Coordinates of C-alpha atoms and ligand atoms in Angstrom, one line a residue:
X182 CA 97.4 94.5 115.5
X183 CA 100.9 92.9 115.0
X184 CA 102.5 91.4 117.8
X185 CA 104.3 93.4 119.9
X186 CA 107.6 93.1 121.3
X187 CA 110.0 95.3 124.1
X188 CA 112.5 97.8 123.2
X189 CA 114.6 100.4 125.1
X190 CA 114.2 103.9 125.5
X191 CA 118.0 104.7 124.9
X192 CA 116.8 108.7 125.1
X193 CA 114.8 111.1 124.9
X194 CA 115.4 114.8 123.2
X195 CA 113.2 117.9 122.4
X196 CA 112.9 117.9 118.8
X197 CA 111.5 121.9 117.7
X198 CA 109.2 124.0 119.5
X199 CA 106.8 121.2 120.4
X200 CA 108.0 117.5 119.5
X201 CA 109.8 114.6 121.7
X202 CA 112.0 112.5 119.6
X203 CA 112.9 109.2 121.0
X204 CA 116.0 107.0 120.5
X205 CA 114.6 103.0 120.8
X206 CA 117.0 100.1 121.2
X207 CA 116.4 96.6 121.3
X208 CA 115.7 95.4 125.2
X209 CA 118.4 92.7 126.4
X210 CA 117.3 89.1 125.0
X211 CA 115.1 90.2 122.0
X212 CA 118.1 90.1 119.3
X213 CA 118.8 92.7 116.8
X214 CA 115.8 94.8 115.4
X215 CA 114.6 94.4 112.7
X216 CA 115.5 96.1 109.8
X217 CA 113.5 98.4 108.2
X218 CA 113.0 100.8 104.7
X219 CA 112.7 104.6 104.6
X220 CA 109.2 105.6 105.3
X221 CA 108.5 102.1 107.2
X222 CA 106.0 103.1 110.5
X223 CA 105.5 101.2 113.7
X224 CA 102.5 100.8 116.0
X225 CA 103.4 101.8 119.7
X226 CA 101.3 100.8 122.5
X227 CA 101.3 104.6 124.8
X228 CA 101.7 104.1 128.4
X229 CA 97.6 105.0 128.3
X230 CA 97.3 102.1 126.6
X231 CA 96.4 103.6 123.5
X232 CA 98.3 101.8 120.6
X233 CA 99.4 104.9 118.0
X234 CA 101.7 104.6 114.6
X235 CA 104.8 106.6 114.2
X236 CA 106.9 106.8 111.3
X237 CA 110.5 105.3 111.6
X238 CA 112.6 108.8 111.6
X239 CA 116.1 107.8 112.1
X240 CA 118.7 106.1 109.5
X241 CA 117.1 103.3 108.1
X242 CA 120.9 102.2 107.4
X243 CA 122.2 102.0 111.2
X244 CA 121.3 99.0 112.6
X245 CA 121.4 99.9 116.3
X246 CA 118.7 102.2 116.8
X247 CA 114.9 103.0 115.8
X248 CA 114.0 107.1 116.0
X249 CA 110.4 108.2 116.5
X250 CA 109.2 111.7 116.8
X251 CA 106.2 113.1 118.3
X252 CA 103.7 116.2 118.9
X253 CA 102.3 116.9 121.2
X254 CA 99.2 117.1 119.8
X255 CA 96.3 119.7 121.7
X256 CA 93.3 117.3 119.9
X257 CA 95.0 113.8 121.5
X258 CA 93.2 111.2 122.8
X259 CA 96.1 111.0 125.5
X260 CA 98.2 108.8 123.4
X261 CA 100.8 111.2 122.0
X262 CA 100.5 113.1 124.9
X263 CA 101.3 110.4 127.5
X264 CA 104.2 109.1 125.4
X265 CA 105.8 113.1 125.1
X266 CA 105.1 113.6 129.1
X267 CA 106.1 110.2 130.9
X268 CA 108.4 108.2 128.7
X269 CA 112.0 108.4 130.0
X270 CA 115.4 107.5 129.4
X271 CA 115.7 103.6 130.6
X272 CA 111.7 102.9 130.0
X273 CA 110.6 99.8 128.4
X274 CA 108.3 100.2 125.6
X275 CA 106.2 97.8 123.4
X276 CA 105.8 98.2 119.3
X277 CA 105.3 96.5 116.7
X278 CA 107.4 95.5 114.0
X279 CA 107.9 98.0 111.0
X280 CA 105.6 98.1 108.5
X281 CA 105.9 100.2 105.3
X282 CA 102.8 101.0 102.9
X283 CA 105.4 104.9 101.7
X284 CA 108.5 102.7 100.0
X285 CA 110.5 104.5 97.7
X286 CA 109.9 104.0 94.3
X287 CA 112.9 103.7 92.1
X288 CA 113.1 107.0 89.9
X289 CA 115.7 109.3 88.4
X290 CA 115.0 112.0 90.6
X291 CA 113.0 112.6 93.6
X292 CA 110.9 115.8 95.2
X293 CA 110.4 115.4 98.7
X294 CA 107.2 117.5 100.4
X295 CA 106.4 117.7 103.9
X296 CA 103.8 119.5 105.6
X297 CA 104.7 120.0 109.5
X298 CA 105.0 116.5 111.3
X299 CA 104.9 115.0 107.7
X300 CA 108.4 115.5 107.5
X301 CA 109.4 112.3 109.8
X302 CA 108.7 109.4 107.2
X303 CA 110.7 111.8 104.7
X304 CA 114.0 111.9 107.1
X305 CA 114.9 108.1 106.6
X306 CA 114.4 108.7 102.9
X307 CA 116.6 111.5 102.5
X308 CA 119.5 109.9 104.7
X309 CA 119.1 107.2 102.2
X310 CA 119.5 109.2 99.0
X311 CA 122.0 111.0 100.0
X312 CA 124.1 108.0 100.5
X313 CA 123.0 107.0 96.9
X314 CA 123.6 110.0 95.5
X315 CA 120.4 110.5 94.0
X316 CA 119.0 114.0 92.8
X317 CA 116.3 115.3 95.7
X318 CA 115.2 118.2 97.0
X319 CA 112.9 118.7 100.1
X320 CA 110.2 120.9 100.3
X321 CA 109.2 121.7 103.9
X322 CA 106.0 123.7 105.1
X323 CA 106.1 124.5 108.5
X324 CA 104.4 127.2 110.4
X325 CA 107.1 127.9 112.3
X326 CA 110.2 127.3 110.4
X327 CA 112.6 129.0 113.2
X328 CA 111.1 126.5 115.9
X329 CA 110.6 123.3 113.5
X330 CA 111.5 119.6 114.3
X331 CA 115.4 119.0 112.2
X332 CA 115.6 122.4 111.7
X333 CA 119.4 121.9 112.6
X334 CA 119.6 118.5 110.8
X335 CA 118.0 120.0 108.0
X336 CA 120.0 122.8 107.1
X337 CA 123.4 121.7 108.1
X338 CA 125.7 119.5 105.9
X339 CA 125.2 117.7 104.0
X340 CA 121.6 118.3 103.4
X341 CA 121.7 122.5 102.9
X342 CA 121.2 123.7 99.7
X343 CA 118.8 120.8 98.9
X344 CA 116.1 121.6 101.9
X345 CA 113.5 124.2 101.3
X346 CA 111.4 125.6 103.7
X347 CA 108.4 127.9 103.6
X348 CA 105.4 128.6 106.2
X349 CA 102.8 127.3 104.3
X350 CA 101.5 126.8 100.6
X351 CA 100.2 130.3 100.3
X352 CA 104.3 131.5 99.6
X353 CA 103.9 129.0 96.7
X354 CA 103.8 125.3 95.8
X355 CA 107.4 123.8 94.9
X356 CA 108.8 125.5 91.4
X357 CA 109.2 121.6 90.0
X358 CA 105.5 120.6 90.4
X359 CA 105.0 123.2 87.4
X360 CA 107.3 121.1 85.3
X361 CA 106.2 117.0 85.2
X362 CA 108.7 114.6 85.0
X363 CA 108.4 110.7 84.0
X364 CA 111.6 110.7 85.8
X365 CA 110.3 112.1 88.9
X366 CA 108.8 110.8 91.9
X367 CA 107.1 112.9 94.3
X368 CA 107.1 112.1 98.0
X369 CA 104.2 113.3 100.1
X370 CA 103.4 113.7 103.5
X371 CA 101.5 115.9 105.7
X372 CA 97.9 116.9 107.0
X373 CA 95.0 115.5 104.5
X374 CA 94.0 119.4 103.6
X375 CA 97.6 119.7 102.6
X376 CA 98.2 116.5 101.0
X377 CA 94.9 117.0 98.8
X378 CA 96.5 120.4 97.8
X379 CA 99.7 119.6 97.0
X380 CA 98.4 116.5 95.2
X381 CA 95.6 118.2 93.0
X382 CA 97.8 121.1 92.4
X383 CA 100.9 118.2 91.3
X384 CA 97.7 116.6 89.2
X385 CA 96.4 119.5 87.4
X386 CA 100.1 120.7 86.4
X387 CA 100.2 117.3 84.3
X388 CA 101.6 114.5 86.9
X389 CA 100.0 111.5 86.5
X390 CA 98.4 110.3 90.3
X391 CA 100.5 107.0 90.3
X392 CA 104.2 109.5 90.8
X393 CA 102.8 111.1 93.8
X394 CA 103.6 109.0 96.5
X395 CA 101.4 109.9 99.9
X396 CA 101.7 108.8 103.1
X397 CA 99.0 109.9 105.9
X398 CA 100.0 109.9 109.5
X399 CA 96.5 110.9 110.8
X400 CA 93.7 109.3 109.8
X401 CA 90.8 111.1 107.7
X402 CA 87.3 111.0 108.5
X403 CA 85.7 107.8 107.9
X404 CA 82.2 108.4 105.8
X405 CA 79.4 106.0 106.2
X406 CA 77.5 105.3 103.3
X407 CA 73.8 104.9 103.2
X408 CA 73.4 103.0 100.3
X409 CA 75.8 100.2 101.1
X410 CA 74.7 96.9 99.5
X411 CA 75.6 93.3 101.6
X412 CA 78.3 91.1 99.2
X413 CA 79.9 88.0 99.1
X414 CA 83.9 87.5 99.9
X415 CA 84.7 84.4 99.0
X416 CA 88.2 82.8 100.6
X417 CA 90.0 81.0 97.6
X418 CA 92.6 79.2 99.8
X419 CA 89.4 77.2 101.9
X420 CA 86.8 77.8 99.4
X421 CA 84.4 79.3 102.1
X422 CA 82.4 82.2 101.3
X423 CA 81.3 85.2 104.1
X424 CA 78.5 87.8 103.3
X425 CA 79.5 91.0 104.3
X426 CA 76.6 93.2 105.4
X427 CA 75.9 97.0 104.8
X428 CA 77.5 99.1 108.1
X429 CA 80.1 96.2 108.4
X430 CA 83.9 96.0 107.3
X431 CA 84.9 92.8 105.7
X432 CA 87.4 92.5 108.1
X433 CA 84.9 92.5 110.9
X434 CA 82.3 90.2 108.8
X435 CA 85.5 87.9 108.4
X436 CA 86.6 87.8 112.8
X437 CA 82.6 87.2 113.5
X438 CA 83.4 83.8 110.7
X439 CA 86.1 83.0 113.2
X440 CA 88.5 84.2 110.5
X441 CA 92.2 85.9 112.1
X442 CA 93.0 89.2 110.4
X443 CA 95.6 91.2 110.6
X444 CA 94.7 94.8 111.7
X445 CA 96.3 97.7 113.6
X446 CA 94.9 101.5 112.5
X447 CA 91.9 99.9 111.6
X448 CA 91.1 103.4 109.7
X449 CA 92.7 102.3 106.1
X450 CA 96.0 104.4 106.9
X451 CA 98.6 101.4 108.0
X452 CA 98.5 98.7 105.7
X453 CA 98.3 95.9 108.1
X454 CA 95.3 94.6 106.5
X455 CA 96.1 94.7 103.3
X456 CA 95.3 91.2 101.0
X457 CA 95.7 90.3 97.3
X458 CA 92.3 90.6 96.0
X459 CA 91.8 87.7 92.9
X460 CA 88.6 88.5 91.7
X461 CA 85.7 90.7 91.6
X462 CA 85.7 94.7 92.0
X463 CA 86.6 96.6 95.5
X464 CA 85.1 99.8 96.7
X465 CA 88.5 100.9 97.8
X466 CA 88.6 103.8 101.5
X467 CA 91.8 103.2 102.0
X468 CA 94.5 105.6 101.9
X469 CA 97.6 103.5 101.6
X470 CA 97.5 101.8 98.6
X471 CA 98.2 103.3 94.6
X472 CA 95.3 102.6 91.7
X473 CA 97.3 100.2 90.5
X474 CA 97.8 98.5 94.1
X475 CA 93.7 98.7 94.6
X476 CA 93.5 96.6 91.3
X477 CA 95.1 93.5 92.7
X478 CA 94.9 94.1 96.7
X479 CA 92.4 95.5 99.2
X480 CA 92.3 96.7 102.9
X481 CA 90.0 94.7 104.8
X482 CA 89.4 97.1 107.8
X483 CA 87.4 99.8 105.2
X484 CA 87.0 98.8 102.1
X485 CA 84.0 96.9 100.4
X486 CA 82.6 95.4 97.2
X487 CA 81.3 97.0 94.0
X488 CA 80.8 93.5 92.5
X489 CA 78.4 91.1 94.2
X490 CA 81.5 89.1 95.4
X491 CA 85.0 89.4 95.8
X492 CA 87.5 86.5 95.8
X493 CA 90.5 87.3 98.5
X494 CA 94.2 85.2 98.6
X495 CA 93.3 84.2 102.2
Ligands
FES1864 S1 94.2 98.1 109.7 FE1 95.4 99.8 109.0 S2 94.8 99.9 106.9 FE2 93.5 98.4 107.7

């Protein structure tokens, strides 16, 4: 996990039928914040104790203040929970700096599609090209689009006319996902189910995978492999070599070396782990980096080897 440092609870607002957004400032001491680009995500540490990453909601353009936004979620471990129920106005919290594994990608025009508390990662990006003046449109599936977190935001000015919302998929996927566009980029966030939709449907119209952006917020299920085969990741910078054995993640074959890595989600959804891979074939299960990202990098917390070694930048 990244170092953590204190920031301000400058409020707290109900956000829909059953979301807390929360307004963060930097605590007295610890300088400015740092800056950060649309769909950029921070660990939290919950008052549980239960570190959790939220998506950077706010204006990635005003310097003053970091926006999060939560559900509360029935299925939570308590971290979600305890940060909707007890944080308050004045509180001291602890994150992380931002990290962003959903940048924007430059493109001519861009279609925007959230499902539920996907949308959050998508707000900093359309505050950001609406001051460009790029072409988007937002697509937003919501079961409950009277009660929805930004409903107000959303379809006030200057956003109306460009926001979209629907209940769910069965009213239709978005009219432009029928007509692909090397100009296009498609931004994508949601539950997996929906994601996997969206993205096949998006595929099978004639997209090509790399212009559909995705971000997950929750992780998906983990498999375990019963035919995994031990390998060899070999460090270039120190020349020393680690075998990674079946049931193992290099990251953890790396720490039991003595070896620091960087990890936070630890479920190949963050990014925090992420290396430039030099040599030798990975057997990517992450869900944050593009094809042509897994050809030259790989996440250490889930990922393994389909050659007999790897070579990392490390
Ligand atoms: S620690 Fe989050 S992707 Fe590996």
């Amino acid at each position: 996990m990244s170092a953590l440092f204190p920031v301000i609870v400058h409020d707290v607002m109900p956000e829909g039928a059953d979301c807390v957004r929360l307004r963060l400032a930097a605590a007295p001491g610890q300088g400015a914040l740092p800056r950060f680009a649309p769909g950029a995500h921070v660990d939290v540490l919950t008052p549980v104790g239960l570190v959790r990453q939220y998506s950077l909601c706010g204006d990635a353009d005003d310097p003053g203040f970091y926006e999060l936004c939560i559900k509360r979620e029935a299925a939570s471990r308590g971290g979600s929970e305890s940060l909707c129920s007890t944080v308050e106005k004045g509180m001291e919290l602890h994150i992380s700096p931002p990290r962003n594994a959903f940048m924007l990608p430059a493109a001519q025009h861009y279609v925007l599609i959230a499902g539920g508390i996907g949308i959050t990662p998508l707000l900093s990006m359309m505050a950001r090209l609406q001051r460009q003046g790029a072409d988007w449109t937002l697509h937003y599936y919501t079961r409950t689009p009277d009660q929805a977190p930004f409903r107000n935001r959303l379809l006030a000015a200057p956003y109306m006319g460009r926001v979209h919302m629907a209940r769910s998929l069965k009213q239709g996927y978005p009219a432009a996902l029928s007509r692909p566009d090397t100009d296009t980029a498609i931004m994508l966030c949601g539950p997996d189910g929906f994601m996997q939709a969206v993205s096949s449907h998006a595929i099978a119209a004639g997209w090509k995978p790399a212009q559909v952006h995705t971000e997950y917020f929750r992780p998906t299920e983990m498999v375990t492999h019963d035919d995994e085969q031990a390998f060899k990741v070999v460090l270039a910078r120190s020349g020393r070599s680690i075998t990674v054995p079946p049931g193992q993640s290099i990251a953890g074959a790396l720490m039991a070396a003595g070896i620091a890595v960087s990890l936070s989600c630890e479920q190949g959804m963050c990014g925090a782990c992420v290396v430039p891979l030099l040599a030798g074939e990975g057997a990517h299960r992450d869900m944050v980096l593009s094809e042509e990202e897994q050809a030259c990098s790989i996440a250490l917390c889930c990922s393994r080897a389909r050659t007999p070694s790897i070579t990392l930048d490390l």
